Coordinates of C-alpha atoms in Angstrom, one line a residue:
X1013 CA 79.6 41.3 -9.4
X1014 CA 82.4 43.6 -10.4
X1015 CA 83.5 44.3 -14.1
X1016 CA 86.8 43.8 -14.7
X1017 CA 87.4 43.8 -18.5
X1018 CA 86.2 46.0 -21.0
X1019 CA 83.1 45.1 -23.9
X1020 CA 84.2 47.0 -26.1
X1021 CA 88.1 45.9 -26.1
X1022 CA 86.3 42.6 -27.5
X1023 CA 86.5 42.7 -31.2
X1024 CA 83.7 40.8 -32.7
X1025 CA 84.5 37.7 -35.0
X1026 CA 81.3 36.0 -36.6
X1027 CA 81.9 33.3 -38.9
X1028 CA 79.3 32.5 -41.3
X1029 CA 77.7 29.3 -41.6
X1030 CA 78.3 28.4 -44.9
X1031 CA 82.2 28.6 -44.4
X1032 CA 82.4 26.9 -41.5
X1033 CA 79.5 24.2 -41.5
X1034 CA 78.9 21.0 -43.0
X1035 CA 76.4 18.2 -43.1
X1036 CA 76.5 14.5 -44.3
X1037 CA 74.3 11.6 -44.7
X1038 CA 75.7 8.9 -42.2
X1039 CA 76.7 5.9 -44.8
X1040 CA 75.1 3.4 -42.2
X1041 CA 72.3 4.6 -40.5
X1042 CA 71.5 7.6 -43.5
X1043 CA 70.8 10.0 -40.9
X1044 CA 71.9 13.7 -41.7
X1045 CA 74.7 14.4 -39.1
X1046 CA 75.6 18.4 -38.8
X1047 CA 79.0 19.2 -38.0
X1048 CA 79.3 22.7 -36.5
X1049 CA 82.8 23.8 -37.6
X1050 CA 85.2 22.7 -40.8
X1051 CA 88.8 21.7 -40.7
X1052 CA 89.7 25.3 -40.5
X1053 CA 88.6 25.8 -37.0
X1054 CA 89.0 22.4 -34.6
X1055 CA 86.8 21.8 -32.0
X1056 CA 85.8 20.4 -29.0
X1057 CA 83.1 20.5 -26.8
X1058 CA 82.7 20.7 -23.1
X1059 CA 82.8 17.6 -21.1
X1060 CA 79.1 16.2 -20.5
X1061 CA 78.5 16.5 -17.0
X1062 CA 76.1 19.2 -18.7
X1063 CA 74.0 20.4 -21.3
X1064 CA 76.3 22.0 -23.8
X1065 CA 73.7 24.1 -25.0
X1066 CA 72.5 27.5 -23.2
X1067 CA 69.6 26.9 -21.1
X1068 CA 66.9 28.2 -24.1
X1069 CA 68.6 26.3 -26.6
X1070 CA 69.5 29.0 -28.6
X1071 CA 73.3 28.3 -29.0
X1072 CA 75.7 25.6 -28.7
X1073 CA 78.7 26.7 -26.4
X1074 CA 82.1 24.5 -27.6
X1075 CA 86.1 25.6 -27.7
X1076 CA 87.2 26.1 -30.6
X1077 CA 91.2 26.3 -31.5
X1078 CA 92.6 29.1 -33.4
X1079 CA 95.8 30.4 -33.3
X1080 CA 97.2 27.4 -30.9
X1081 CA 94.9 28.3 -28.4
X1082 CA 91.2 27.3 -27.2
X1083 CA 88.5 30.1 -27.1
X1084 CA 84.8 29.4 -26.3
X1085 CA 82.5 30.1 -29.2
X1086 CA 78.7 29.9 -29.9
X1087 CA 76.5 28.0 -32.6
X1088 CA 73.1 29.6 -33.2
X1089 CA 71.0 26.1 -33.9
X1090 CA 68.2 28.1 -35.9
X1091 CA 71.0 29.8 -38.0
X1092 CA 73.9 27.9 -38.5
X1093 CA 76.2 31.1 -37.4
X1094 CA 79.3 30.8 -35.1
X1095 CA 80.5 33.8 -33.2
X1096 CA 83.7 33.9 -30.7
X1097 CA 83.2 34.5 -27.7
X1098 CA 86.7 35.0 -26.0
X1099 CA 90.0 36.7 -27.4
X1100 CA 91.7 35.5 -23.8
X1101 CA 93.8 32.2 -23.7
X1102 CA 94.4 32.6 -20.1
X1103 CA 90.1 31.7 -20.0
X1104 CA 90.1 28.1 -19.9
X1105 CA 87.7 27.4 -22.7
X1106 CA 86.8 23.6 -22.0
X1107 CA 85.8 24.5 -18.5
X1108 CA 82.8 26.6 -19.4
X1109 CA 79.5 25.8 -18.0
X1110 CA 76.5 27.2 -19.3
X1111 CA 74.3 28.7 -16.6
X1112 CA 71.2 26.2 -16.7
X1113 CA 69.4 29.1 -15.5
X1114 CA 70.3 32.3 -17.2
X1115 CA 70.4 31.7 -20.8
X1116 CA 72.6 34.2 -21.5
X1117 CA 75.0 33.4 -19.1
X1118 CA 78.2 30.9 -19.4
X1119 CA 80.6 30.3 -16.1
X1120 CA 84.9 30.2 -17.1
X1121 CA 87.4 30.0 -15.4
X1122 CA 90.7 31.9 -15.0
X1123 CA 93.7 31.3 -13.1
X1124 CA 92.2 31.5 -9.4
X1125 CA 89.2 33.6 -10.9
X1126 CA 85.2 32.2 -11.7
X1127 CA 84.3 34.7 -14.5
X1128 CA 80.4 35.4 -16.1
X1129 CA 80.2 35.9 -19.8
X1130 CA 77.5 37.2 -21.4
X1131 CA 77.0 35.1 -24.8
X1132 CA 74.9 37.6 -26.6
X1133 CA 77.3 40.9 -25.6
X1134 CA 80.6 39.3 -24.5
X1135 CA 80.6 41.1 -21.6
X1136 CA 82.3 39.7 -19.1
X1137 CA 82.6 40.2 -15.5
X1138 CA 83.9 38.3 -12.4
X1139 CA 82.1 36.6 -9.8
X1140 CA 84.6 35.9 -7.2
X1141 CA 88.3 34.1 -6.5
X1142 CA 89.1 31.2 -5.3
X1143 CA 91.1 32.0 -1.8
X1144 CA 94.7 29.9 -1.3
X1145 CA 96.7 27.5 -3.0
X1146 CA 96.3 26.4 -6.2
X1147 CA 98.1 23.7 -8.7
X1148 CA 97.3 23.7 -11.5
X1149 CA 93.8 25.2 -12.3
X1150 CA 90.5 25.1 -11.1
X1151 CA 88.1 22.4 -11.7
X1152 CA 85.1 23.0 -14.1
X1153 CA 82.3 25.1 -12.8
X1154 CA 78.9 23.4 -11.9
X1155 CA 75.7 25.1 -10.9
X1156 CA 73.4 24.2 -7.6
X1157 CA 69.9 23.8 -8.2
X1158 CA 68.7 27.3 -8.0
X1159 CA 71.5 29.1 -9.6
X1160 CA 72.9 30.8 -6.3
X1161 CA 76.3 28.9 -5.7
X1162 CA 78.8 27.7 -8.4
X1163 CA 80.7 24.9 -7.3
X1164 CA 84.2 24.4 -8.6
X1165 CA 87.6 22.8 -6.6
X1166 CA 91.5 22.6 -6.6
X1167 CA 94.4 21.0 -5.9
X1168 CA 96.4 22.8 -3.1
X1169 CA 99.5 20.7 -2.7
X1170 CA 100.4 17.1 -4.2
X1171 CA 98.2 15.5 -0.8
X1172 CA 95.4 17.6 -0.4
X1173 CA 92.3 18.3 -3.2
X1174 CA 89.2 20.7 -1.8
X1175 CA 85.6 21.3 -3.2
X1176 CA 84.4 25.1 -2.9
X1177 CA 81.7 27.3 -3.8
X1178 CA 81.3 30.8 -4.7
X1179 CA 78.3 32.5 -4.5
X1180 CA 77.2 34.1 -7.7
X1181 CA 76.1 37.7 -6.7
X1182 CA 79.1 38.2 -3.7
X1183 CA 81.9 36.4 -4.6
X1184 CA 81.8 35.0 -1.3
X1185 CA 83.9 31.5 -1.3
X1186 CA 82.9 28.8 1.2
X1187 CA 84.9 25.5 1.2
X1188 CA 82.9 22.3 1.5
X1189 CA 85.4 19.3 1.9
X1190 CA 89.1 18.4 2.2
X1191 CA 90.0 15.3 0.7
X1192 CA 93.5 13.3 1.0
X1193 CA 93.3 12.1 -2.6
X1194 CA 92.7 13.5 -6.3
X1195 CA 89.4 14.9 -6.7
X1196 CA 87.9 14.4 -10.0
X1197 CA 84.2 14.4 -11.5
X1198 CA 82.9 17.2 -9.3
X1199 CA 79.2 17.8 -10.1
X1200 CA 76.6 20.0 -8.0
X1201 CA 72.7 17.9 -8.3
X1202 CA 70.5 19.4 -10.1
X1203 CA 67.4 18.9 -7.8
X1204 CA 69.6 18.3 -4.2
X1205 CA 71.5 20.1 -1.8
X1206 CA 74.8 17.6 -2.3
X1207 CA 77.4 17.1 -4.7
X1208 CA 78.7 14.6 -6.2
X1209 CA 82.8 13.7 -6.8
X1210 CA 84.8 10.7 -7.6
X1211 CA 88.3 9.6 -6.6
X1212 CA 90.3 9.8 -9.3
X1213 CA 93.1 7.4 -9.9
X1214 CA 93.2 6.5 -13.5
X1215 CA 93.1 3.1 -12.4
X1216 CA 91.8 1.5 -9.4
X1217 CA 90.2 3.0 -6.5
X1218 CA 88.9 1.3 -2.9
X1219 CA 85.6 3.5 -3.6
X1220 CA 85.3 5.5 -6.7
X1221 CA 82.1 7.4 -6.4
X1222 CA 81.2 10.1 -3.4
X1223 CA 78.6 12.4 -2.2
X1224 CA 78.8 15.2 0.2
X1225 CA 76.2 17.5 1.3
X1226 CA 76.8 20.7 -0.3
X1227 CA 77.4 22.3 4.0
X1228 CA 80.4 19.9 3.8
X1229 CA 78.3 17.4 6.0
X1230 CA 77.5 14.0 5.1
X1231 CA 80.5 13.0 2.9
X1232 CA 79.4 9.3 2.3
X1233 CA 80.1 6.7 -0.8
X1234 CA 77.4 7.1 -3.3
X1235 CA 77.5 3.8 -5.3
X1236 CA 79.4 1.3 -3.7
X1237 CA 80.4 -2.0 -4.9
X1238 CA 78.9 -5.4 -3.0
X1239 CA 80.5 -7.9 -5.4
X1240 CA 84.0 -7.1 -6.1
X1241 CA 84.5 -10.1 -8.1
X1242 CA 81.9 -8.6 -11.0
X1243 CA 82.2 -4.5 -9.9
X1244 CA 86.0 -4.6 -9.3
X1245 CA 89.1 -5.6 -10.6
X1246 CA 93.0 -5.1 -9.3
X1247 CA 93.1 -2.5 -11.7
X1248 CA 90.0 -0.6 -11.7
X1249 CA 86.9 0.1 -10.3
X1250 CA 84.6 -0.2 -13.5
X1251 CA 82.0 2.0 -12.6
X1252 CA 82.4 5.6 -14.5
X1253 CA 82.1 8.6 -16.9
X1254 CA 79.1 9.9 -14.2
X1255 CA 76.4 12.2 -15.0
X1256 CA 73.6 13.5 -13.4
X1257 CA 69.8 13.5 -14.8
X1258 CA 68.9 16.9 -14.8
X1259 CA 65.4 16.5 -13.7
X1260 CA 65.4 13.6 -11.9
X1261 CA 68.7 13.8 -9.4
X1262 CA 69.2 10.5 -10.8
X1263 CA 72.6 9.5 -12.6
X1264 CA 73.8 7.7 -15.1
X1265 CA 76.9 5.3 -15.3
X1266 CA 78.8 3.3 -17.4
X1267 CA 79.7 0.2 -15.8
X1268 CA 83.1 -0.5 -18.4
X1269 CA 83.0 -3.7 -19.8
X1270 CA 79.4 -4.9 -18.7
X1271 CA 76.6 -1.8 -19.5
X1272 CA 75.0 1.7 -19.0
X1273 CA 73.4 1.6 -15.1
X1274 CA 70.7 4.1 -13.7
X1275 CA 71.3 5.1 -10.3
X1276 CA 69.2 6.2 -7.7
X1277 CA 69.7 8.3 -5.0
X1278 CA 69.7 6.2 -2.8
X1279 CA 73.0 4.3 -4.6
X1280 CA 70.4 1.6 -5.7
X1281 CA 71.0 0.7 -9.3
X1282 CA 69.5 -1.4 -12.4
X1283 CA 71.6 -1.9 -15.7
X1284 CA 69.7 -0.4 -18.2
X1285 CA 71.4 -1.8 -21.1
X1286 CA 74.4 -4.4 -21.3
X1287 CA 77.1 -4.2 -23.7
X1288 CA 80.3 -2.6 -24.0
X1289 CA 79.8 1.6 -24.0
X1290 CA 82.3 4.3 -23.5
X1291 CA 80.4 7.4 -22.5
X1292 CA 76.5 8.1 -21.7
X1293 CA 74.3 11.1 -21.2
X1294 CA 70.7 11.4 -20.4
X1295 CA 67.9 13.8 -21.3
X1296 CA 66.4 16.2 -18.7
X1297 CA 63.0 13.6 -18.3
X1298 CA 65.5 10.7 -17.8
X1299 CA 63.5 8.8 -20.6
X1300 CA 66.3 8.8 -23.2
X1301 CA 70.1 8.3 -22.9
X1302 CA 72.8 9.3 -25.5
X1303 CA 75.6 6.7 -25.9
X1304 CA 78.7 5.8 -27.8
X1305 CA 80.9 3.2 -27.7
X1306 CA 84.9 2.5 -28.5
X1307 CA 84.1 1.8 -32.1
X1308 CA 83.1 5.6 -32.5
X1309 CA 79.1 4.7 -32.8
X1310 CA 76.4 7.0 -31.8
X1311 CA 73.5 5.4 -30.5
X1312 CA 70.2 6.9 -28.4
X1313 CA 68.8 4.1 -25.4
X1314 CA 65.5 4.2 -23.8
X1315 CA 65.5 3.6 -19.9
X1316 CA 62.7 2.2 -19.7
X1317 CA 63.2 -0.8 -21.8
X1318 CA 67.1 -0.7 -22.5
X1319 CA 66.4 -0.5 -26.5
X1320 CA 69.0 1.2 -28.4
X1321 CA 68.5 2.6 -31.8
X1322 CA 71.8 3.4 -33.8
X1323 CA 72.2 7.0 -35.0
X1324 CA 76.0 7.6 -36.3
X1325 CA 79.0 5.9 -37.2
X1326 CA 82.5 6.3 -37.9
X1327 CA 83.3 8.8 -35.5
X1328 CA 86.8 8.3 -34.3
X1329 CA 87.3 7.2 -37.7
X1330 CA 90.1 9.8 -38.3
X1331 CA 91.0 11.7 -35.1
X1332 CA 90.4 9.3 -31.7
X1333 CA 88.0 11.8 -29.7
X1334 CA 85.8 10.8 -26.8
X1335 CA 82.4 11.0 -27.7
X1336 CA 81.5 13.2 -24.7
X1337 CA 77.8 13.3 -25.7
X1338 CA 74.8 15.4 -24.3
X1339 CA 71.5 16.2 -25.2
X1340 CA 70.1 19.7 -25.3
X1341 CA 67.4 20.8 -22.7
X1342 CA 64.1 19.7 -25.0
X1343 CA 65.4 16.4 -26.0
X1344 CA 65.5 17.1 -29.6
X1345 CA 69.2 17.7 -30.1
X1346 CA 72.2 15.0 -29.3
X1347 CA 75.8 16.6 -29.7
X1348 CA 78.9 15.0 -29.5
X1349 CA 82.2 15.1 -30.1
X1350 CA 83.3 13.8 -33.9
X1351 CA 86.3 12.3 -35.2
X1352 CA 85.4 11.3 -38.6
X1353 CA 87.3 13.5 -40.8
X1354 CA 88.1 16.2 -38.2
X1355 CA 88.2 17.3 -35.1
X1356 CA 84.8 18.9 -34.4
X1357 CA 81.4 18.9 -32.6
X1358 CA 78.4 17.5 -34.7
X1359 CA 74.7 17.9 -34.3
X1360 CA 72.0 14.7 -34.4
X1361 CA 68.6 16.1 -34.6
X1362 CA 65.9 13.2 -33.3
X1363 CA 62.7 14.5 -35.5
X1364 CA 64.5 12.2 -38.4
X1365 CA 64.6 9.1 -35.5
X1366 CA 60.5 8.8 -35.6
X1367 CA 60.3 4.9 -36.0
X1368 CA 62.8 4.3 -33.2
X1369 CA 60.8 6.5 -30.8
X1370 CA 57.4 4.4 -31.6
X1371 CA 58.8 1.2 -31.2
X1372 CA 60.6 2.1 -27.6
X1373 CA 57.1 3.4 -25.9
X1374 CA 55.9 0.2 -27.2
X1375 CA 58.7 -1.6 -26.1
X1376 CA 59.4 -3.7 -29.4

């Protein structure tokens, strides 16, 4: 990879804890909820088709707004500290990913460009460039299974959307598929050659979900419909807000209006809880799934039974975020997006949710 920008042109802004952190006691549940920033420095975090934490679980990577613009910053977990990362607006902070494999390592993009940024130094340096046209920017980053190919895609004209991948040590691009309609969701399996993309209309779709082999072979519906009276509607396709299992190759689903599904590889499913949920995450063993729902509730799911145990409430009590919720790599941590008095990202840690953890192995 070729440096292209200077460490030491990066000035180094670390925030302390104390000014920018703050925890409550929920009113509902009485669990202590962290929130990693104040109203002095809005956040978001990155959307969930990942682990927002770096892949030892040292930091939490989310975009933080200062100045009008985004920048990516980190949260220690042991500490409390926050540090900015990027100075650069042009570095499109809420399409980060951190690099499941390289724990110091966070994939950005900019303008055409897939850049590596080193959390602990700053450093960063490029990867490679996305060849052609481009409206619009590029899609967020994902990382194959063993780290080699980032997997990103674009818009070229208003009729055509593609799915690349840039090798991490060349640069070399290599396009994987073409597609006549809007490409959304794109996601590279974390056990399997193949990818995973959705077409998005922002209302309804013939066949929402896809899979293509990551050689651009196979392109083939992943979960399709069989009874469009319950899966379908003249407006939408229900089935959405997609997320792959990190350890299984399974994925998780929120079927709108009827439950959170686990599916299979093989596009078999099973509704894992019903009810009415907005957004849904897994942990890396599968056996847990972080959920919230439109009334800005935080709850935790086991798969195998489908019991939910309510952790947070209140969350898009004064600002409307999505939840956007993930769980870090052990399964201790649950962050999400929180509303309740401020745009921010907040911290659940599961040691305080013992009883609810009994009671789902024993399937009470």
């Amino acid at each position: 990879m070729m440096r292209f920008f200077p460490l030491f042109l990066l000035s180094c802004w670390i925030i302390s804890g104390a000014d920018l952190q703050n925890r409550y006691k929920d009113p509902v549940t009485g669990y202590e909820i962290v929130n990693l920033t104040s109203f002095s420095l809005p956040a978001g975090n990155l959307y969930n088709h990942f682990s927002n934490f770096t892949a030892d679980n040292k930091y939490v990577i989310f975009a933080g707004v200062a100045k009008g613009n985004r920048y990516l910053y980190r949260y220690e977990v042991a500490t409390g500290k926050t540090v900015q990362l990027t100075e650069e607006s042009a570095m499109i902070a809420g399409n980060a990913c951190p690099d499941p494999h390289n724990p110091r390592r966070i994939y950005v993009t900019r303008g055409p460009e897939i850049l590596a940024l080193d959390v602990e130094t700053r450093e960063i340096t490029k990867v490679g460039t996305v060849p052609g046209e481009i409206k619009g920017e590029l899609f967020q980053p994902t990382v194959n299974r063993d780290g080699l190919w980032i997997t990103t895609g674009k818009q070229i004209n208003d009729h055509t959307w593609e799915i690349g991948m840039i090798q991490a040590k060349t640069g070399e691009y290599r396009r994987v598929i073409q597609q006549g309609f809007r490409i959304g969701h794109i996601l590279h399996s974390p056990v399997d050659p193949v990818i995973f993309y959705v077409w998005e209309t922002g209302g309804f779709a013939p066949q929402r979900s896809w899979l293509v082999n990551d050689d651009g072979t196979g392109n083939r519906p992943f979960y399709a419909p069989t009874d469009h009276r319950k899966w379908i509607t003249p407006l939408k396709e229900w089935v959405t807000h997609e997320v792959w299992v990190h350890g299984t190759g399974d994925m998780t689903m929120i079927n709108d209006k009827q439950g959170l599904m686990l599916v299979k590889k093989d596009g078999t499913a099973k509704m894992v809880r019903e009810g009415i949920y907005w957004h849904g995450a897994a942990s890396a063993d599968g056996k847990y799934i972080a959920l919230d729902d439109f009334d800005g509730r935080i709850w935790i799911a086991e798969t195998a039974t489908g019991n939910v145990h309510l952790l947070a409430t209140g969350t898009r009590e004064t600002v409307p975020l999505h939840g956007h919720l993930s769980f870090d790599r052990g399964g201790k941590y649950i962050q999400f997006q929180n509303g309740r008095t401020h745009e921010t990202v907040s911290l659940i840690d599961l040691s305080q949710v013992k009883g609810f953890f009994r009671e789902a192995k024993s399937g009470n």
